[in-house]
Amino acid sequence: MQKLTVQEVIQGLKLEVLAGQGGVNREVTNPSLSKPGLELAGLFDFYEHDRIQIIGSKEGAFFHWLDVQDQEIRVRMLFEKQPPAFVFSKNVVVPEVFIRFANQFQIPVCKSTYKTSSLFSELFAFLQAKLAERTTLHGVLLDINGVGVVITGKSGVGKSEVALELVRRGYMLVADDIVEIYQREKGIIIGEAPDVLKKYLEIRGIGIVNVVYLYGVRAYRENKRISMIVNLEKWDDAKEYNRLGLEEDKRIIFDTEIVHLTIPITEARNTATLVEAAANDYKSKHLGYHSANDFNDALNNKIKQNAKKE
Amino acid sequence: MIEMSYKISYPHGLHARPATLLVAKVSSFQSQVFLTYKGSSVNMKSIMGVLSLGVPENQSFKIMVDGVDEQECMLAIQRLIADINQSS
């Protein structure tokens, strides 16, 4: 499990710390959030005290329904369980009692510039990105017309060279060689480069090049959702390759299925064009047009018609 | 499959020059070679991969070799690391 401190959350979401500064080094271990509405109503059986607590407009309004004594007791109970931090959304006025307990327990109370639902989703995405389990893929990640494609294959098969050609054609490099990936949520795998390698591409015979300097800022993207994996391999006569594209191979990463293609390469095949075509075909399917199925339907109709004529 | 731990005593650790030497050496073998440092594993035939780890001097890392020529490969790595450490 990755480690994250409240301080990093404060910086990441540009939160304003109102009290409890002494607790900014507290650790956040749970990527989920909690809105302690039930708890303010007096029910603490379900209090998720290992999560960051969000006080939204609803909780903020409800708080003022309580009499002073209940406010005091319940907020104290919220703090006593030592959650990592409290974050108030944009339009909630932070009650004095929170400030007092924040300083007493040294638990940060912060204020966001987002409204409740945006705060919830922004903070959730941030925590997922920081705390999600990470792994690496050996390959090159590119954004081709909005499709995140990881090119894999043995060392020396020409992954980086293909990437260079695709960058030259106007697509974006995300990561060369080492792609760090995590699952933001089921179905969404995000890839990015490790810090040292960001923007760099290694080309045999030339060396390490910075694509932003060579091709401009449009040639680089920080991170990208991965839609497909294209595996390049030397043409093998003994192997059967997908000819029609009616079936799709999938590869499972964490618990997300990713389309997986194997493209054989030879001198006569322009690999960059093949990868580009694979990405465009993926996009076309995503937009609702499946070339292979369309072809297949037309063919089946033709066969039926011919059968009738007999 | 064989696995061994190493340390680089070369000043500034596994930076561009020693990394290039190691990658070039293992690339001449058929075996798959992985380098693991602080829980991240990379393909040791990839210069970018090895550099991305940023292994500092005198910190241990693991090398795992798997394939038909794993014995020879590991021996070559051992010799090369000894050479690199001596040249420091």
Short mmCIF file of C-alpha atoms in Angstrom, two decimals:
data_model
loop_
_atom_site.label_atom_id
_atom_site.label_comp_id
_atom_site.label_asym_id
_atom_site.label_seq_id
_atom_site.Cartn_x
_atom_site.Cartn_y
_atom_site.Cartn_z
CA MET A 1 0.00 0.00 0.00
CA GLN A 2 1.22 3.47 -0.87
CA LYS A 3 1.56 6.11 1.83
CA LEU A 4 -0.02 9.50 1.75
CA THR A 5 -0.05 12.29 4.30
CA VAL A 6 -2.77 14.84 4.91
CA GLN A 7 -0.24 17.48 3.82
CA GLU A 8 -0.10 15.96 0.32
CA VAL A 9 -3.89 15.96 0.13
CA ILE A 10 -3.93 19.62 1.19
CA GLN A 11 -1.42 20.51 -1.54
CA GLY A 12 -3.06 18.30 -4.16
CA LEU A 13 -6.50 19.84 -3.71
CA LYS A 14 -5.29 23.31 -2.69
CA LEU A 15 -7.17 23.14 0.60
CA GLU A 16 -7.00 25.88 3.18
CA VAL A 17 -6.05 24.65 6.64
CA LEU A 18 -8.17 26.43 9.24
CA ALA A 19 -7.03 24.61 12.37
CA GLY A 20 -5.16 21.56 13.63
CA GLN A 21 -1.99 22.30 11.61
CA GLY A 22 -0.06 20.03 13.94
CA GLY A 23 -1.75 17.01 12.39
CA VAL A 24 -0.80 17.55 8.77
CA ASN A 25 1.61 14.62 8.86
CA ARG A 26 -1.16 12.18 9.72
CA GLU A 27 -1.39 9.31 7.29
CA VAL A 28 -4.26 8.69 4.93
CA THR A 29 -4.55 4.97 4.25
CA ASN A 30 -8.12 4.58 3.08
CA PRO A 31 -8.89 5.90 -0.43
CA SER A 32 -12.60 6.19 0.34
CA LEU A 33 -14.38 9.13 1.92
CA SER A 34 -17.01 9.52 4.60
CA LYS A 35 -19.77 12.07 5.15
CA PRO A 36 -20.58 11.83 8.84
CA GLY A 37 -24.27 12.71 8.57
CA LEU A 38 -25.54 9.75 10.59
CA GLU A 39 -22.91 10.45 13.21
CA LEU A 40 -24.00 14.07 13.60
CA ALA A 41 -27.50 12.67 14.08
CA GLY A 42 -26.11 10.65 16.98
CA LEU A 43 -25.57 7.21 15.44
CA PHE A 44 -21.90 6.25 15.68
CA ASP A 45 -22.19 2.51 14.95
CA PHE A 46 -21.17 2.99 11.33
CA TYR A 47 -18.57 5.72 11.78
CA GLU A 48 -15.82 5.21 9.19
CA HIS A 49 -13.13 6.94 11.20
CA ASP A 50 -10.18 5.77 9.08
CA ARG A 51 -11.39 7.92 6.20
CA ILE A 52 -11.18 11.63 5.50
CA GLN A 53 -14.44 13.19 6.68
CA ILE A 54 -16.29 15.49 4.30
CA ILE A 55 -18.67 18.03 5.75
CA GLY A 56 -20.90 19.11 2.90
CA SER A 57 -23.75 21.56 2.74
CA LYS A 58 -26.23 18.97 4.02
CA GLU A 59 -24.18 18.06 7.09
CA GLY A 60 -23.36 21.73 7.63
CA ALA A 61 -27.03 22.71 7.61
CA PHE A 62 -28.07 19.79 9.81
CA PHE A 63 -25.42 20.73 12.36
CA HIS A 64 -27.31 23.92 13.16
CA TRP A 65 -30.46 21.97 13.94
CA LEU A 66 -28.71 20.44 16.90
CA ASP A 67 -28.69 22.14 20.27
CA VAL A 68 -25.35 23.36 21.59
CA GLN A 69 -24.89 20.42 23.93
CA ASP A 70 -25.40 17.80 21.18
CA GLN A 71 -23.10 19.75 18.85
CA GLU A 72 -20.39 19.64 21.47
CA ILE A 73 -20.77 15.92 22.30
CA ARG A 74 -21.10 14.62 18.75
CA VAL A 75 -18.29 16.64 17.27
CA ARG A 76 -16.08 15.56 20.15
CA MET A 77 -16.94 11.93 19.33
CA LEU A 78 -16.05 12.53 15.68
CA PHE A 79 -12.63 13.80 16.71
CA GLU A 80 -11.99 11.23 19.42
CA LYS A 81 -11.84 8.42 16.85
CA GLN A 82 -8.93 10.26 15.21
CA PRO A 83 -9.90 10.45 11.52
CA PRO A 84 -7.09 11.79 9.28
CA ALA A 85 -8.79 15.13 8.54
CA PHE A 86 -12.04 17.02 8.11
CA VAL A 87 -12.72 18.84 4.86
CA PHE A 88 -15.52 21.39 4.53
CA SER A 89 -16.98 22.17 1.14
CA LYS A 90 -17.15 25.67 -0.31
CA ASN A 91 -20.40 27.04 1.09
CA VAL A 92 -20.31 25.61 4.59
CA VAL A 93 -19.43 27.95 7.42
CA VAL A 94 -17.06 26.06 9.70
CA PRO A 95 -18.53 26.00 13.23
CA GLU A 96 -16.32 27.18 16.07
CA VAL A 97 -16.52 23.81 17.84
CA PHE A 98 -14.68 22.10 14.95
CA ILE A 99 -11.86 24.63 15.15
CA ARG A 100 -11.54 24.12 18.90
CA PHE A 101 -11.40 20.31 18.72
CA ALA A 102 -9.09 20.45 15.67
CA ASN A 103 -6.50 22.26 17.75
CA GLN A 104 -7.10 20.12 20.82
CA PHE A 105 -6.78 16.79 18.95
CA GLN A 106 -4.34 18.09 16.33
CA ILE A 107 -6.50 16.88 13.46
CA PRO A 108 -6.53 19.25 10.46
CA VAL A 109 -9.79 20.97 9.59
CA CYS A 110 -9.64 22.27 6.03
CA LYS A 111 -11.79 24.20 3.67
CA SER A 112 -12.14 23.52 -0.04
CA THR A 113 -13.03 25.85 -2.87
CA TYR A 114 -15.22 23.13 -4.40
CA LYS A 115 -18.89 22.52 -3.77
CA THR A 116 -19.79 19.27 -2.03
CA SER A 117 -20.26 16.93 -5.01
CA SER A 118 -17.24 18.23 -6.93
CA LEU A 119 -15.16 18.08 -3.76
CA PHE A 120 -16.23 14.49 -3.24
CA SER A 121 -15.35 13.37 -6.76
CA GLU A 122 -12.11 15.38 -6.99
CA LEU A 123 -10.87 14.13 -3.64
CA PHE A 124 -11.93 10.57 -4.43
CA ALA A 125 -10.06 10.57 -7.76
CA PHE A 126 -7.00 12.10 -6.07
CA LEU A 127 -6.94 9.47 -3.31
CA GLN A 128 -7.49 6.63 -5.77
CA ALA A 129 -4.60 7.86 -7.91
CA LYS A 130 -2.29 8.16 -4.92
CA LEU A 131 -3.29 5.10 -2.93
CA ALA A 132 -4.17 2.60 -5.63
CA GLU A 133 -1.91 -0.40 -6.06
CA ARG A 134 0.60 0.25 -8.82
CA THR A 135 2.42 -2.03 -11.16
CA THR A 136 4.49 -1.54 -14.28
CA LEU A 137 4.12 -2.64 -17.87
CA HIS A 138 7.11 -2.98 -20.14
CA GLY A 139 6.14 -1.02 -23.21
CA VAL A 140 5.41 2.38 -24.69
CA LEU A 141 2.20 4.25 -23.94
CA LEU A 142 0.86 6.66 -26.54
CA ASP A 143 -2.30 8.64 -27.02
CA ILE A 144 -3.43 8.00 -30.60
CA ASN A 145 -6.50 10.09 -31.46
CA GLY A 146 -7.63 9.78 -27.87
CA VAL A 147 -7.06 6.04 -27.64
CA GLY A 148 -4.48 5.03 -25.05
CA VAL A 149 -2.32 2.34 -26.66
CA VAL A 150 0.46 0.40 -24.98
CA ILE A 151 2.91 -1.08 -27.45
CA THR A 152 4.62 -4.14 -26.02
CA GLY A 153 7.10 -6.61 -27.43
CA LYS A 154 10.56 -8.00 -26.84
CA SER A 155 13.54 -5.70 -26.41
CA GLY A 156 14.81 -4.61 -29.80
CA VAL A 157 11.55 -5.23 -31.66
CA GLY A 158 11.32 -1.48 -32.30
CA LYS A 159 8.73 -0.18 -29.82
CA SER A 160 10.43 3.15 -29.29
CA GLU A 161 11.03 3.61 -33.01
CA VAL A 162 7.33 3.07 -33.70
CA ALA A 163 6.55 5.54 -30.93
CA LEU A 164 8.88 8.10 -32.49
CA GLU A 165 7.17 7.77 -35.86
CA LEU A 166 3.75 8.13 -34.21
CA VAL A 167 4.88 11.21 -32.28
CA ARG A 168 6.16 12.65 -35.54
CA ARG A 169 2.69 12.09 -37.02
CA GLY A 170 1.22 14.21 -34.27
CA TYR A 171 0.26 11.75 -31.56
CA MET A 172 1.30 12.04 -27.93
CA LEU A 173 3.89 10.11 -25.98
CA VAL A 174 2.98 9.27 -22.40
CA ALA A 175 5.68 6.82 -21.34
CA ASP A 176 8.56 5.01 -22.99
CA ASP A 177 9.66 1.60 -21.84
CA ILE A 178 8.24 1.65 -18.32
CA VAL A 179 4.55 2.40 -17.92
CA GLU A 180 3.38 2.80 -14.34
CA ILE A 181 -0.23 1.77 -14.12
CA TYR A 182 -3.00 1.80 -11.54
CA GLN A 183 -6.71 1.16 -11.57
CA ARG A 184 -8.65 4.33 -10.85
CA GLU A 185 -11.83 2.29 -10.65
CA LYS A 186 -12.93 -0.99 -12.20
CA GLY A 187 -12.72 -0.56 -15.96
CA ILE A 188 -10.32 2.37 -15.88
CA ILE A 189 -6.58 1.74 -15.98
CA ILE A 190 -4.38 4.82 -16.01
CA GLY A 191 -0.78 4.79 -17.20
CA GLU A 192 2.02 7.30 -16.74
CA ALA A 193 5.81 7.48 -16.89
CA PRO A 194 8.02 7.16 -13.80
CA ASP A 195 9.25 10.63 -12.78
CA VAL A 196 12.81 10.34 -14.15
CA LEU A 197 11.65 9.15 -17.56
CA LYS A 198 8.87 11.67 -18.19
CA LYS A 199 9.08 13.17 -21.73
CA TYR A 200 12.06 10.98 -22.73
CA LEU A 201 12.32 8.37 -25.44
CA GLU A 202 15.26 6.08 -26.00
CA ILE A 203 16.14 5.40 -29.63
CA ARG A 204 18.90 2.92 -30.41
CA GLY A 205 21.69 4.63 -32.26
CA ILE A 206 20.61 8.13 -31.29
CA GLY A 207 20.26 7.93 -27.55
CA ILE A 208 17.82 9.52 -25.17
CA VAL A 209 15.71 12.30 -26.68
CA ASN A 210 13.26 14.71 -25.11
CA VAL A 211 10.15 14.69 -27.29
CA VAL A 212 8.93 18.04 -25.97
CA TYR A 213 12.12 19.74 -27.18
CA LEU A 214 12.09 17.94 -30.51
CA TYR A 215 8.38 18.04 -31.34
CA GLY A 216 6.85 20.63 -29.04
CA VAL A 217 4.48 20.47 -26.11
CA ARG A 218 1.78 18.78 -28.16
CA ALA A 219 3.96 15.66 -28.34
CA TYR A 220 3.61 14.80 -24.66
CA ARG A 221 0.83 13.89 -22.29
CA GLU A 222 1.12 13.37 -18.50
CA ASN A 223 -1.11 10.33 -18.16
CA LYS A 224 -3.66 8.44 -20.17
CA ARG A 225 -6.36 5.83 -19.72
CA ILE A 226 -5.23 2.61 -21.38
CA SER A 227 -7.68 1.21 -23.93
CA MET A 228 -5.62 -1.36 -25.75
CA ILE A 229 -2.38 -3.27 -25.74
CA VAL A 230 -0.66 -3.96 -29.05
CA ASN A 231 1.99 -6.62 -28.88
CA LEU A 232 4.58 -6.51 -31.68
CA GLU A 233 6.38 -9.69 -32.60
CA LYS A 234 8.51 -11.00 -35.42
CA TRP A 235 6.41 -12.74 -38.06
CA ASP A 236 6.15 -16.42 -37.18
CA ASP A 237 5.02 -18.71 -40.01
CA ALA A 238 3.88 -21.33 -37.55
CA LYS A 239 1.53 -18.97 -35.76
CA GLU A 240 -2.06 -18.09 -36.70
CA TYR A 241 -2.80 -14.39 -36.63
CA ASN A 242 -6.21 -12.80 -36.37
CA ARG A 243 -7.33 -12.41 -39.98
CA LEU A 244 -10.84 -11.03 -39.80
CA GLY A 245 -10.97 -9.29 -36.45
CA LEU A 246 -14.31 -10.81 -35.48
CA GLU A 247 -12.97 -12.04 -32.18
CA GLU A 248 -11.14 -9.96 -29.67
CA ASP A 249 -8.48 -11.06 -27.24
CA LYS A 250 -8.52 -9.48 -23.81
CA ARG A 251 -5.93 -9.19 -21.15
CA ILE A 252 -6.90 -8.66 -17.54
CA ILE A 253 -5.00 -6.07 -15.55
CA PHE A 254 -6.09 -5.71 -11.92
CA ASP A 255 -9.75 -6.49 -12.60
CA THR A 256 -10.16 -4.58 -15.84
CA GLU A 257 -10.29 -6.17 -19.28
CA ILE A 258 -8.10 -4.52 -21.89
CA VAL A 259 -8.21 -5.31 -25.61
CA HIS A 260 -5.08 -7.17 -26.58
CA LEU A 261 -3.80 -7.46 -30.16
CA THR A 262 -0.79 -9.23 -31.55
CA ILE A 263 0.62 -7.68 -34.68
CA PRO A 264 3.31 -9.54 -36.59
CA ILE A 265 5.95 -7.34 -38.14
CA THR A 266 8.17 -7.78 -41.17
CA GLU A 267 10.27 -5.36 -43.15
CA ALA A 268 7.43 -4.83 -45.61
CA ARG A 269 4.90 -3.81 -42.98
CA ASN A 270 4.98 -0.25 -41.74
CA THR A 271 4.56 -0.85 -38.04
CA ALA A 272 3.59 2.70 -37.06
CA THR A 273 0.79 2.64 -39.63
CA LEU A 274 -0.41 -0.71 -38.27
CA VAL A 275 -0.55 0.55 -34.71
CA GLU A 276 -2.30 3.71 -35.87
CA ALA A 277 -4.85 1.61 -37.78
CA ALA A 278 -5.44 -0.58 -34.73
CA ALA A 279 -6.12 2.50 -32.61
CA ASN A 280 -8.44 4.03 -35.19
CA ASP A 281 -10.31 0.74 -35.56
CA TYR A 282 -10.73 0.61 -31.79
CA LYS A 283 -12.11 4.12 -31.82
CA SER A 284 -14.47 3.30 -34.66
CA LYS A 285 -15.81 0.31 -32.70
CA HIS A 286 -16.20 2.53 -29.68
CA LEU A 287 -18.23 4.96 -31.78
CA GLY A 288 -20.45 2.11 -32.88
CA TYR A 289 -19.00 0.99 -36.19
CA HIS A 290 -17.36 -2.43 -36.27
CA SER A 291 -15.72 -2.99 -39.68
CA ALA A 292 -15.34 -6.72 -39.30
CA ASN A 293 -18.92 -7.29 -38.10
CA ASP A 294 -20.29 -5.05 -40.83
CA PHE A 295 -18.36 -7.00 -43.42
CA ASN A 296 -19.55 -10.25 -41.90
CA ASP A 297 -23.21 -9.16 -41.98
CA ALA A 298 -22.94 -8.16 -45.63
CA LEU A 299 -21.33 -11.47 -46.44
CA ASN A 300 -24.03 -13.46 -44.62
CA ASN A 301 -26.74 -11.55 -46.51
CA LYS A 302 -25.05 -12.33 -49.77
CA ILE A 303 -24.92 -16.01 -48.88
CA LYS A 304 -28.64 -16.00 -47.98
CA GLN A 305 -29.54 -14.29 -51.27
CA ASN A 306 -27.51 -16.78 -53.26
CA ALA A 307 -29.24 -19.60 -51.42
CA LYS A 308 -32.69 -18.21 -52.34
CA LYS A 309 -31.80 -18.00 -56.02
CA GLU A 310 -31.01 -21.69 -56.12
CA MET B 1 15.86 -19.29 -12.63
CA ILE B 2 18.62 -17.79 -10.51
CA GLU B 3 18.45 -14.81 -8.24
CA MET B 4 21.23 -12.82 -6.58
CA SER B 5 21.62 -9.62 -4.61
CA TYR B 6 24.22 -7.01 -5.52
CA LYS B 7 25.44 -3.60 -4.48
CA ILE B 8 27.06 -0.96 -6.63
CA SER B 9 29.80 0.94 -4.84
CA TYR B 10 30.43 3.08 -7.92
CA PRO B 11 30.08 6.79 -6.97
CA HIS B 12 26.49 8.06 -7.48
CA GLY B 13 25.21 4.52 -7.91
CA LEU B 14 23.63 2.98 -10.98
CA HIS B 15 23.69 6.07 -13.17
CA ALA B 16 23.87 6.31 -16.95
CA ARG B 17 27.35 4.89 -17.52
CA PRO B 18 27.37 1.76 -15.36
CA ALA B 19 23.72 1.12 -16.27
CA THR B 20 24.59 1.21 -19.98
CA LEU B 21 27.38 -1.31 -19.45
CA LEU B 22 25.10 -3.68 -17.56
CA VAL B 23 22.23 -3.41 -20.03
CA ALA B 24 24.59 -4.00 -22.95
CA LYS B 25 26.05 -7.04 -21.21
CA VAL B 26 22.74 -8.75 -20.39
CA SER B 27 21.29 -7.91 -23.81
CA SER B 28 23.81 -10.27 -25.37
CA PHE B 29 22.15 -13.20 -23.57
CA GLN B 30 18.92 -14.94 -24.45
CA SER B 31 17.68 -15.21 -20.87
CA GLN B 32 15.16 -12.84 -19.44
CA VAL B 33 16.76 -10.62 -16.83
CA PHE B 34 14.96 -8.56 -14.22
CA LEU B 35 16.32 -6.05 -11.76
CA THR B 36 14.37 -5.38 -8.58
CA TYR B 37 14.94 -2.40 -6.32
CA LYS B 38 12.59 -1.24 -3.56
CA GLY B 39 9.78 -3.43 -4.81
CA SER B 40 9.88 -2.28 -8.44
CA SER B 41 10.99 -4.76 -11.05
CA VAL B 42 12.26 -3.77 -14.48
CA ASN B 43 13.50 -5.57 -17.55
CA MET B 44 17.27 -5.30 -17.30
CA LYS B 45 17.67 -5.26 -21.08
CA SER B 46 16.00 -1.88 -21.08
CA ILE B 47 18.23 1.10 -20.32
CA MET B 48 15.27 3.34 -19.51
CA GLY B 49 13.90 0.77 -17.11
CA VAL B 50 17.16 0.42 -15.22
CA LEU B 51 17.65 4.19 -15.09
CA SER B 52 14.10 4.77 -13.88
CA LEU B 53 14.92 2.96 -10.63
CA GLY B 54 17.65 5.42 -9.65
CA VAL B 55 19.60 2.92 -7.54
CA PRO B 56 22.03 4.80 -5.27
CA GLU B 57 25.49 3.55 -4.32
CA ASN B 58 25.82 0.88 -1.65
CA GLN B 59 22.19 -0.11 -1.69
CA SER B 60 21.29 -3.65 -2.48
CA PHE B 61 19.17 -4.69 -5.45
CA LYS B 62 18.19 -8.06 -6.78
CA ILE B 63 18.86 -9.55 -10.20
CA MET B 64 16.82 -12.45 -11.48
CA VAL B 65 17.89 -14.39 -14.57
CA ASP B 66 15.72 -16.94 -16.27
CA GLY B 67 16.45 -18.82 -19.49
CA VAL B 68 18.69 -21.27 -21.31
CA ASP B 69 21.90 -19.33 -20.68
CA GLU B 70 21.09 -18.14 -17.16
CA GLN B 71 24.28 -19.52 -15.60
CA GLU B 72 26.59 -17.78 -18.06
CA CYS B 73 24.52 -14.62 -17.89
CA MET B 74 24.62 -14.39 -14.10
CA LEU B 75 28.36 -15.05 -14.13
CA ALA B 76 28.88 -12.25 -16.64
CA ILE B 77 26.79 -9.88 -14.53
CA GLN B 78 28.79 -10.83 -11.45
CA ARG B 79 32.08 -10.14 -13.21
CA LEU B 80 30.91 -6.87 -14.68
CA ILE B 81 29.59 -5.57 -11.35
CA ALA B 82 32.89 -6.52 -9.71
CA ASP B 83 34.73 -4.63 -12.50
CA ILE B 84 32.49 -1.59 -12.13
CA ASN B 85 32.93 -1.56 -8.36
CA GLN B 86 36.69 -1.88 -8.71
CA SER B 87 36.98 0.96 -11.20
CA SER B 88 35.40 3.32 -8.66
#
